[in-house]
Amino acid sequence: MVMEERTVQARIEPRWGQASRHRSIWLPAVLFIYICAVPQVFSPRQAADASKLELSQRFEDMRPMIEEISKELGFNPALAAAIIKAESEFRSRAISPRGAVGLMQVLPSTARLYGIRNPFDPKQNLRAGLLYLRTLWQQFGDLGLALA
């Protein structure tokens, strides 16, 4: 019985020794890459400003489409833009953990209901989202309840 324990320990010890050797090399390498190879170009404030600039650029790119479809369906374009900002920050490829996709975060079942073939297409997604909002508005009789 004593012989077996020594054999098992002899097999385990080299593995632990190798792991600790790799671990001691890994941490300094990661720190070196983080400090030297990935310079901190932006301060937190500059990064926030850059993020706002990117968001406003995405909005400007989509503004004509939002205005066109919103007016076609009888919605205020500012309301549609506010919903899109809250749901996806104007990212047409956004996917939620629950499976909602696109600008308006339309679920696949809702996309099928409104005949959407490509829920990542911004026009189709916006149309489906606004049609669904209209359905909820008619159902509850109050825009505030429909948006909740």
Short mmCIF file of C-alpha atoms in Angstrom, two decimals:
data_model
loop_
_atom_site.label_atom_id
_atom_site.label_comp_id
_atom_site.label_asym_id
_atom_site.label_seq_id
_atom_site.Cartn_x
_atom_site.Cartn_y
_atom_site.Cartn_z
CA MET A 1 0.00 0.00 0.00
CA VAL A 2 2.84 2.40 0.81
CA MET A 3 4.47 1.67 -2.55
CA GLU A 4 1.30 2.64 -4.44
CA GLU A 5 1.09 6.02 -2.69
CA ARG A 6 4.67 6.84 -3.64
CA THR A 7 3.98 5.88 -7.26
CA VAL A 8 0.89 8.11 -7.40
CA GLN A 9 2.77 11.02 -5.83
CA ALA A 10 5.63 10.60 -8.29
CA ARG A 11 3.17 10.85 -11.18
CA ILE A 12 1.40 13.94 -9.82
CA GLU A 13 4.40 16.00 -8.73
CA PRO A 14 5.88 16.62 -12.19
CA ARG A 15 2.54 17.88 -13.47
CA TRP A 16 2.25 20.37 -10.62
CA GLY A 17 5.81 21.47 -11.20
CA GLN A 18 5.10 22.08 -14.90
CA ALA A 19 1.90 23.99 -14.18
CA SER A 20 3.57 26.31 -11.71
CA ARG A 21 6.40 26.93 -14.17
CA HIS A 22 3.90 27.89 -16.92
CA ARG A 23 1.93 30.04 -14.50
CA SER A 24 5.02 31.96 -13.48
CA ILE A 25 5.80 32.75 -17.14
CA TRP A 26 2.21 33.53 -18.15
CA LEU A 27 1.49 36.44 -15.78
CA PRO A 28 4.54 38.56 -16.64
CA ALA A 29 3.93 37.96 -20.36
CA VAL A 30 0.34 39.18 -20.11
CA LEU A 31 1.39 42.22 -18.10
CA PHE A 32 4.09 43.03 -20.64
CA ILE A 33 1.61 42.85 -23.53
CA TYR A 34 -0.94 44.96 -21.67
CA ILE A 35 1.53 47.66 -20.64
CA CYS A 36 3.71 47.82 -23.77
CA ALA A 37 1.84 46.44 -26.73
CA VAL A 38 -1.60 47.89 -25.91
CA PRO A 39 -0.95 51.52 -25.03
CA GLN A 40 -3.69 53.45 -23.29
CA VAL A 41 -4.46 55.97 -26.03
CA PHE A 42 -7.62 57.39 -24.49
CA SER A 43 -8.39 58.53 -21.00
CA PRO A 44 -11.79 57.35 -19.69
CA ARG A 45 -13.32 60.72 -20.60
CA GLN A 46 -11.86 60.63 -24.11
CA ALA A 47 -13.15 57.08 -24.55
CA ALA A 48 -16.65 58.20 -23.50
CA ASP A 49 -16.50 61.11 -25.95
CA ALA A 50 -15.35 58.78 -28.73
CA SER A 51 -18.22 56.42 -27.92
CA LYS A 52 -20.72 59.29 -28.13
CA LEU A 53 -19.23 60.36 -31.44
CA GLU A 54 -19.53 56.83 -32.81
CA LEU A 55 -23.14 56.62 -31.59
CA SER A 56 -24.06 59.94 -33.20
CA GLN A 57 -22.41 58.83 -36.46
CA ARG A 58 -24.47 55.62 -36.50
CA PHE A 59 -27.59 57.70 -35.86
CA GLU A 60 -26.78 60.12 -38.69
CA ASP A 61 -26.25 57.18 -41.05
CA MET A 62 -29.70 55.79 -40.20
CA ARG A 63 -31.63 59.05 -39.84
CA PRO A 64 -33.17 59.08 -43.37
CA MET A 65 -34.35 55.47 -43.05
CA ILE A 66 -35.81 56.09 -39.57
CA GLU A 67 -37.66 59.19 -40.77
CA GLU A 68 -39.02 57.45 -43.87
CA ILE A 69 -40.35 54.32 -42.16
CA SER A 70 -41.60 56.15 -39.06
CA LYS A 71 -43.62 58.64 -41.10
CA GLU A 72 -44.92 55.84 -43.35
CA LEU A 73 -46.25 53.98 -40.30
CA GLY A 74 -47.48 57.11 -38.50
CA PHE A 75 -44.87 57.36 -35.76
CA ASN A 76 -42.75 60.28 -34.65
CA PRO A 77 -39.19 59.65 -35.92
CA ALA A 78 -37.80 60.92 -32.59
CA LEU A 79 -39.73 58.17 -30.78
CA ALA A 80 -38.40 55.52 -33.14
CA ALA A 81 -34.84 56.84 -32.72
CA ALA A 82 -35.20 56.84 -28.93
CA ILE A 83 -36.39 53.22 -28.95
CA ILE A 84 -33.52 52.19 -31.22
CA LYS A 85 -30.99 53.97 -29.00
CA ALA A 86 -32.34 52.24 -25.90
CA GLU A 87 -32.59 48.81 -27.51
CA SER A 88 -29.43 48.54 -29.63
CA GLU A 89 -27.58 51.88 -29.69
CA PHE A 90 -28.12 51.96 -33.48
CA ARG A 91 -26.31 48.65 -34.00
CA SER A 92 -28.12 46.66 -36.68
CA ARG A 93 -26.20 43.47 -35.78
CA ALA A 94 -27.05 43.60 -32.05
CA ILE A 95 -28.17 40.34 -30.41
CA SER A 96 -29.56 40.17 -26.89
CA PRO A 97 -28.99 37.26 -24.50
CA ARG A 98 -32.67 36.36 -25.01
CA GLY A 99 -32.28 36.11 -28.78
CA ALA A 100 -33.78 39.45 -29.84
CA VAL A 101 -31.94 40.86 -32.85
CA GLY A 102 -31.36 44.05 -34.77
CA LEU A 103 -32.10 47.72 -34.22
CA MET A 104 -35.46 47.25 -32.50
CA GLN A 105 -34.46 43.96 -30.80
CA VAL A 106 -37.17 41.95 -32.53
CA LEU A 107 -37.65 38.37 -31.38
CA PRO A 108 -37.63 35.69 -34.10
CA SER A 109 -41.30 34.87 -33.44
CA THR A 110 -42.26 38.54 -33.89
CA ALA A 111 -40.19 38.71 -37.08
CA ARG A 112 -42.08 35.71 -38.47
CA LEU A 113 -45.40 37.27 -37.44
CA TYR A 114 -44.66 40.37 -39.54
CA GLY A 115 -43.08 38.50 -42.46
CA ILE A 116 -39.50 39.59 -41.85
CA ARG A 117 -37.05 37.43 -43.78
CA ASN A 118 -33.84 39.02 -42.52
CA PRO A 119 -34.19 40.48 -39.00
CA PHE A 120 -30.70 42.00 -39.26
CA ASP A 121 -31.79 44.19 -42.19
CA PRO A 122 -32.32 47.63 -40.58
CA LYS A 123 -35.38 48.51 -42.70
CA GLN A 124 -37.16 45.21 -42.11
CA ASN A 125 -36.28 45.25 -38.41
CA LEU A 126 -37.47 48.82 -37.90
CA ARG A 127 -40.71 48.11 -39.76
CA ALA A 128 -41.40 44.99 -37.67
CA GLY A 129 -40.57 46.79 -34.43
CA LEU A 130 -42.86 49.72 -35.20
CA LEU A 131 -45.69 47.44 -36.39
CA TYR A 132 -45.38 45.48 -33.15
CA LEU A 133 -45.39 48.73 -31.16
CA ARG A 134 -48.55 49.78 -33.01
CA THR A 135 -50.17 46.43 -32.13
CA LEU A 136 -49.29 46.89 -28.46
CA TRP A 137 -50.51 50.49 -28.52
CA GLN A 138 -53.87 49.39 -29.93
CA GLN A 139 -54.08 46.53 -27.45
CA PHE A 140 -53.36 48.65 -24.34
CA GLY A 141 -54.75 51.96 -25.59
CA ASP A 142 -51.82 53.86 -24.09
CA LEU A 143 -48.41 54.50 -25.62
CA GLY A 144 -46.74 54.49 -22.20
CA LEU A 145 -48.06 50.99 -21.48
CA ALA A 146 -47.06 49.82 -24.96
CA LEU A 147 -43.50 51.04 -24.42
CA ALA A 148 -43.18 49.47 -20.95
#
